[in-house]
PDB file of C-alpha atoms in Angstrom:
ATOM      1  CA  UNK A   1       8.722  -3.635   1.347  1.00  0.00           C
ATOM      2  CA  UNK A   2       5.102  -2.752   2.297  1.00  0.00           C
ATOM      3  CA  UNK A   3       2.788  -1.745  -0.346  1.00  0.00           C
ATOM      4  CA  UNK A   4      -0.125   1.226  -1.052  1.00  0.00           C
ATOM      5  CA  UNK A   5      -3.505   0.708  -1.234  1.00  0.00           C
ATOM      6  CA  UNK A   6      -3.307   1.495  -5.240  1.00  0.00           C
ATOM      7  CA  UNK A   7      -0.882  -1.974  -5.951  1.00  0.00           C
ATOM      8  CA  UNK A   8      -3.535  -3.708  -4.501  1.00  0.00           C
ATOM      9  CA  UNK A   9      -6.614  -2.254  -5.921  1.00  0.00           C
ATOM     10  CA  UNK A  10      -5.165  -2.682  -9.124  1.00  0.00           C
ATOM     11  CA  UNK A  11      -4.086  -6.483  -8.927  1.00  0.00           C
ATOM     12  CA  UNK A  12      -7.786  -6.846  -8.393  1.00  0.00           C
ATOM     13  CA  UNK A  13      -9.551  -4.680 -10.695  1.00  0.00           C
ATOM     14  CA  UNK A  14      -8.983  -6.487 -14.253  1.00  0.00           C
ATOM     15  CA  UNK A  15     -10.308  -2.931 -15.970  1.00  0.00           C
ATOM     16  CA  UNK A  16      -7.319  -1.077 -14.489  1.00  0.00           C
ATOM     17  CA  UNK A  17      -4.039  -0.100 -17.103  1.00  0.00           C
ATOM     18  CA  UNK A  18      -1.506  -2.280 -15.270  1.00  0.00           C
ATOM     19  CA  UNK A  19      -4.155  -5.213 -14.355  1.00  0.00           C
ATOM     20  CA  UNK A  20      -1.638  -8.194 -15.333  1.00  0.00           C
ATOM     21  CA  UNK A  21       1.662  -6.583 -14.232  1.00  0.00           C
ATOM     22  CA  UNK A  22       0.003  -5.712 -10.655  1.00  0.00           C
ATOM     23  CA  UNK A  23      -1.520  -9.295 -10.156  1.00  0.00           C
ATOM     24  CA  UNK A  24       1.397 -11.120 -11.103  1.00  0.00           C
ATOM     25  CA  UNK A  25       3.943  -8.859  -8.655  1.00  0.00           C
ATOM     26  CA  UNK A  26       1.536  -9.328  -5.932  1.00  0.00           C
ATOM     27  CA  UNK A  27       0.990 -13.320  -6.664  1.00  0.00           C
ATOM     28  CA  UNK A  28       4.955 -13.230  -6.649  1.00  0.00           C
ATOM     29  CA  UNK A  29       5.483 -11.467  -4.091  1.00  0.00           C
ATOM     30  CA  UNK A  30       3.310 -12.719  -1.409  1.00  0.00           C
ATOM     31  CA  UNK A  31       4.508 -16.197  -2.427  1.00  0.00           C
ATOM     32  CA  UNK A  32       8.355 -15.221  -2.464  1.00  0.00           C
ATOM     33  CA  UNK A  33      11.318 -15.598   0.476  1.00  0.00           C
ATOM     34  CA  UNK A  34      11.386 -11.880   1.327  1.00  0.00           C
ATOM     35  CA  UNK A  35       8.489 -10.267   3.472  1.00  0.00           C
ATOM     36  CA  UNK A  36       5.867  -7.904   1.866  1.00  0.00           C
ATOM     37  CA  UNK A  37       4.066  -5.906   4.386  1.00  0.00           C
ATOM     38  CA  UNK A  38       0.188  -5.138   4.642  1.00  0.00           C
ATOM     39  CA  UNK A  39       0.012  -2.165   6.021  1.00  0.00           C
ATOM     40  CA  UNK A  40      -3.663  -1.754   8.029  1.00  0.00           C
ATOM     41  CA  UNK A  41      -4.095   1.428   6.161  1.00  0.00           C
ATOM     42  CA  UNK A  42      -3.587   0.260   2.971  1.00  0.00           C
ATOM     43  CA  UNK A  43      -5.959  -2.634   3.424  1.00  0.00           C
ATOM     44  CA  UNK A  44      -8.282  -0.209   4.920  1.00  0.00           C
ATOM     45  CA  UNK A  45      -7.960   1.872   1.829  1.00  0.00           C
ATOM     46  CA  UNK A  46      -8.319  -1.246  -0.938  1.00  0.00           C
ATOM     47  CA  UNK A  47     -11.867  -1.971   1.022  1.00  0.00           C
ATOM     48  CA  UNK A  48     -12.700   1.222   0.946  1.00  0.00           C
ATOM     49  CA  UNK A  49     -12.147   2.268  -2.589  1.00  0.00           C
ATOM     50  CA  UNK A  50     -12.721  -1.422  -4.012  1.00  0.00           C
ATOM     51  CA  UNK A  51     -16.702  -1.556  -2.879  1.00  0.00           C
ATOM     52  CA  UNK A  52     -17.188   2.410  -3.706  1.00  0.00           C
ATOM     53  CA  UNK A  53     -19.542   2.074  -6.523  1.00  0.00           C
ATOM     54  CA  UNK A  54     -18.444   5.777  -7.363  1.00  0.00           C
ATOM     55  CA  UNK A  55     -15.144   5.114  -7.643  1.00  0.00           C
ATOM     56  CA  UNK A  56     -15.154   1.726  -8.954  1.00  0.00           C
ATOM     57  CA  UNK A  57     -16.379   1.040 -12.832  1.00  0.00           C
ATOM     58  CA  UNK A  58     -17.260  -2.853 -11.082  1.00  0.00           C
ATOM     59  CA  UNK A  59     -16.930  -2.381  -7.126  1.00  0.00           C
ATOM     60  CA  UNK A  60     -16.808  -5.658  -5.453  1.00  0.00           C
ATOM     61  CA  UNK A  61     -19.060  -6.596  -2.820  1.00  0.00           C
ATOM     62  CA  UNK A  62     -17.881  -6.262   0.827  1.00  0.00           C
ATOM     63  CA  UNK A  63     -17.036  -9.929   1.370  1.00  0.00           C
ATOM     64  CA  UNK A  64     -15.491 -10.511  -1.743  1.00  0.00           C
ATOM     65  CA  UNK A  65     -13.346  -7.490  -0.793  1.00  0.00           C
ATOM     66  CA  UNK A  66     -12.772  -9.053   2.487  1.00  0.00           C
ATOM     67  CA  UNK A  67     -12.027 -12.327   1.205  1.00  0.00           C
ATOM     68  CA  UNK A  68      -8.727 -10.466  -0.942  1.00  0.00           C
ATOM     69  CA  UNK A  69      -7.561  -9.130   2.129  1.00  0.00           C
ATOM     70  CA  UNK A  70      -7.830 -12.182   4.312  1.00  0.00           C
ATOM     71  CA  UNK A  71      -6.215 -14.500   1.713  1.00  0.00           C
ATOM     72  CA  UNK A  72      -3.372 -11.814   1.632  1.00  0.00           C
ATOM     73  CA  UNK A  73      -2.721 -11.830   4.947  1.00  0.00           C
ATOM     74  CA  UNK A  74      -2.689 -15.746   4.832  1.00  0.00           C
ATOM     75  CA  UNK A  75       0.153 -15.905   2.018  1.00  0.00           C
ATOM     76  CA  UNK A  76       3.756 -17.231   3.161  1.00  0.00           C
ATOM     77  CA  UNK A  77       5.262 -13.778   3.178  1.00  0.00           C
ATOM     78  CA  UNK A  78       2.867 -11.463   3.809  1.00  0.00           C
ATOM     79  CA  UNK A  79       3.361  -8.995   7.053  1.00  0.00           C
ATOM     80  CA  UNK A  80       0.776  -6.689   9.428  1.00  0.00           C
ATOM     81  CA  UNK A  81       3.587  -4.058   9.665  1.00  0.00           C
ATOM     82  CA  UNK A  82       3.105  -2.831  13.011  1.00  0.00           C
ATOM     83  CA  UNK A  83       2.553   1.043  13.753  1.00  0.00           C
ATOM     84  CA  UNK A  84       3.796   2.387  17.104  1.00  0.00           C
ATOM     85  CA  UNK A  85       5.079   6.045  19.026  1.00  0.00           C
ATOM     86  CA  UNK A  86       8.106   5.579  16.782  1.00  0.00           C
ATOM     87  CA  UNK A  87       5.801   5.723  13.411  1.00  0.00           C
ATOM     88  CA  UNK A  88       4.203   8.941  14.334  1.00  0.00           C
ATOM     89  CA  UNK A  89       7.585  10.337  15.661  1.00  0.00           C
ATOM     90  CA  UNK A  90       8.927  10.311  12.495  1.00  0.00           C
ATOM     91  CA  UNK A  91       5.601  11.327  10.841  1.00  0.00           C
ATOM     92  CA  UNK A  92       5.315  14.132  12.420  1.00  0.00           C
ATOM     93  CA  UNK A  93       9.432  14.908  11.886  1.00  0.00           C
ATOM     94  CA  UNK A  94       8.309  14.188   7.754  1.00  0.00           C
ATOM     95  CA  UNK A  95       5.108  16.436   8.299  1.00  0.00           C
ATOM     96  CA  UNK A  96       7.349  19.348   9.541  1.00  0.00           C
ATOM     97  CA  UNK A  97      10.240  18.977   7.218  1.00  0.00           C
ATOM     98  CA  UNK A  98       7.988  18.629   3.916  1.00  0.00           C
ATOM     99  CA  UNK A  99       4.876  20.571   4.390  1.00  0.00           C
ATOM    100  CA  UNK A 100       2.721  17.661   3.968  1.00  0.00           C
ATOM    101  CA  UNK A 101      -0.717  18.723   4.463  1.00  0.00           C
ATOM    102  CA  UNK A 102      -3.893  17.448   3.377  1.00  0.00           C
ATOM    103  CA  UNK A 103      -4.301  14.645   0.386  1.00  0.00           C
ATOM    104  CA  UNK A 104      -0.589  13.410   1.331  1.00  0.00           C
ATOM    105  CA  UNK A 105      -0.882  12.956   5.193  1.00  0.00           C
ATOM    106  CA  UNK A 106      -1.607   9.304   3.966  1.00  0.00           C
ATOM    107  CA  UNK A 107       1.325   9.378   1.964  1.00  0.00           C
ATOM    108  CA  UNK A 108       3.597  10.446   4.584  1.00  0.00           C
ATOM    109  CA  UNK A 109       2.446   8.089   6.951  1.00  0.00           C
ATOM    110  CA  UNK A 110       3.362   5.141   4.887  1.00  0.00           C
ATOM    111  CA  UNK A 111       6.464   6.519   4.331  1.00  0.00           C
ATOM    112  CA  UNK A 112       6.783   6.742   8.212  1.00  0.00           C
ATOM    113  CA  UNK A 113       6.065   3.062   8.270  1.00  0.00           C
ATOM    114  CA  UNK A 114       8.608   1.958   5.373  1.00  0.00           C
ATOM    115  CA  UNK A 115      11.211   4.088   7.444  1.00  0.00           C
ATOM    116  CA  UNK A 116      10.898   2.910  11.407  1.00  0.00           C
ATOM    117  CA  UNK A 117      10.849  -0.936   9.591  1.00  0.00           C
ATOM    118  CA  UNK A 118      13.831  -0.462   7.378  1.00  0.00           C
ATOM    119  CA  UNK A 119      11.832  -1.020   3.701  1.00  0.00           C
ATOM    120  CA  UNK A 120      10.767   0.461   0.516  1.00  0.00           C
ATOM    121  CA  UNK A 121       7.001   1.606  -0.128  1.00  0.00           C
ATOM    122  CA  UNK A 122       5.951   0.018  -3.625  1.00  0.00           C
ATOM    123  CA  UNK A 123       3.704   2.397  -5.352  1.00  0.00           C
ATOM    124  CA  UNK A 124       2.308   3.472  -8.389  1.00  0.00           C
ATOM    125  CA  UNK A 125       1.877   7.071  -6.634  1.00  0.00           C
ATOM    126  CA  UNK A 126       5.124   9.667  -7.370  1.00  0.00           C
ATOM    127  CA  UNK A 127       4.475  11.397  -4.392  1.00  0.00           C
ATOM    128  CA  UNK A 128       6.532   9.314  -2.722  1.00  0.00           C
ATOM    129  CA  UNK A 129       9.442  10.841  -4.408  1.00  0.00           C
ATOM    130  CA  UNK A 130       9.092  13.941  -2.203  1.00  0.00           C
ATOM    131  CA  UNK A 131      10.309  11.824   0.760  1.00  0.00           C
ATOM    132  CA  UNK A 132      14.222  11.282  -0.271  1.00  0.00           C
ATOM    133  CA  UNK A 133      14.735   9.782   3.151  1.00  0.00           C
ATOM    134  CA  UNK A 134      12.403   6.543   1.873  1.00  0.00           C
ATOM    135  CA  UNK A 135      13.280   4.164  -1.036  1.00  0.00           C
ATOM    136  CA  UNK A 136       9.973   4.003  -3.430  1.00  0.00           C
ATOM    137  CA  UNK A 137       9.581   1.651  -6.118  1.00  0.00           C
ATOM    138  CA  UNK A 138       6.922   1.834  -8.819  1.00  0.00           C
ATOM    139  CA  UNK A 139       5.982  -1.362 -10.255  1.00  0.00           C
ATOM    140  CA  UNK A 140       4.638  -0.389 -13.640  1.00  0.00           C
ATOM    141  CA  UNK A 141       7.487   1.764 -14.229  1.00  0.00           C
TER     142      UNK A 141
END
């Protein structure tokens, strides 16, 4: 499985709907037998949106954010999914066949990712439903 940015942000952000359920899948997760992949753009994302002091009711401060990431990456099963010509072959064949444009190019290109390594994407986001070619779960469902 590799995970969106929105899993993450909301393992960390104990004012989030879904706070408990998030940290505890992640905690589980990242300490189970079965990979969970990182994907660069998702981590990219979570530092992004975690130390936006629009976005965030209590943004975190760019090491703290930092610190999350780097302790992730350091868990037993946690994996830097790589991205390579393959990935943007098939995002640009999931591009094409769904009209993605704008808001969902990052969408698609996670779904790219959970399709050239064999996984599901683990989401909160239903826009990952549009892609019936990749398995999406949603945690707080």
């Amino acid at each position: 499985m590799i995970l969106d940015a929105n899993v993450l942000l909301y393992a960390v952000d104990e004012t989030a709907r879904g706070h408990e359920r998030a940290r505890a899948f992640l905690e589980d997760h990242l300490n189970g037998d079965v990979r969970i992949g990182l994907p660069a753009q998702s981590l990219g994302a979570f530092l992004r949106i975690s130390t936006h002091p629009r976005v965030m009711r209590e943004p975190l401060a760019p090491a703290a954010a930092v610190s999350h990431v780097e302790d992730w990456l350091a868990a037993p099963a946690a994996w830097l999914p790589d991205v390579t010509a393959a990935t943007w072959a098939i995002l640009g064949r999931l591009v094409a066949e769904h009209q993605v444009t704008g808001n969902l190019v990052p969408d698609a290109q996670l779904a790219a990712l959970a399709i050239q390594h064999g996984v599901a994407v683990v989401s909160a986001d239903s826009d990952f439903a549009r892609f019936p070619e990749v398995t999406w779960v949603n945690p707080f469902a």
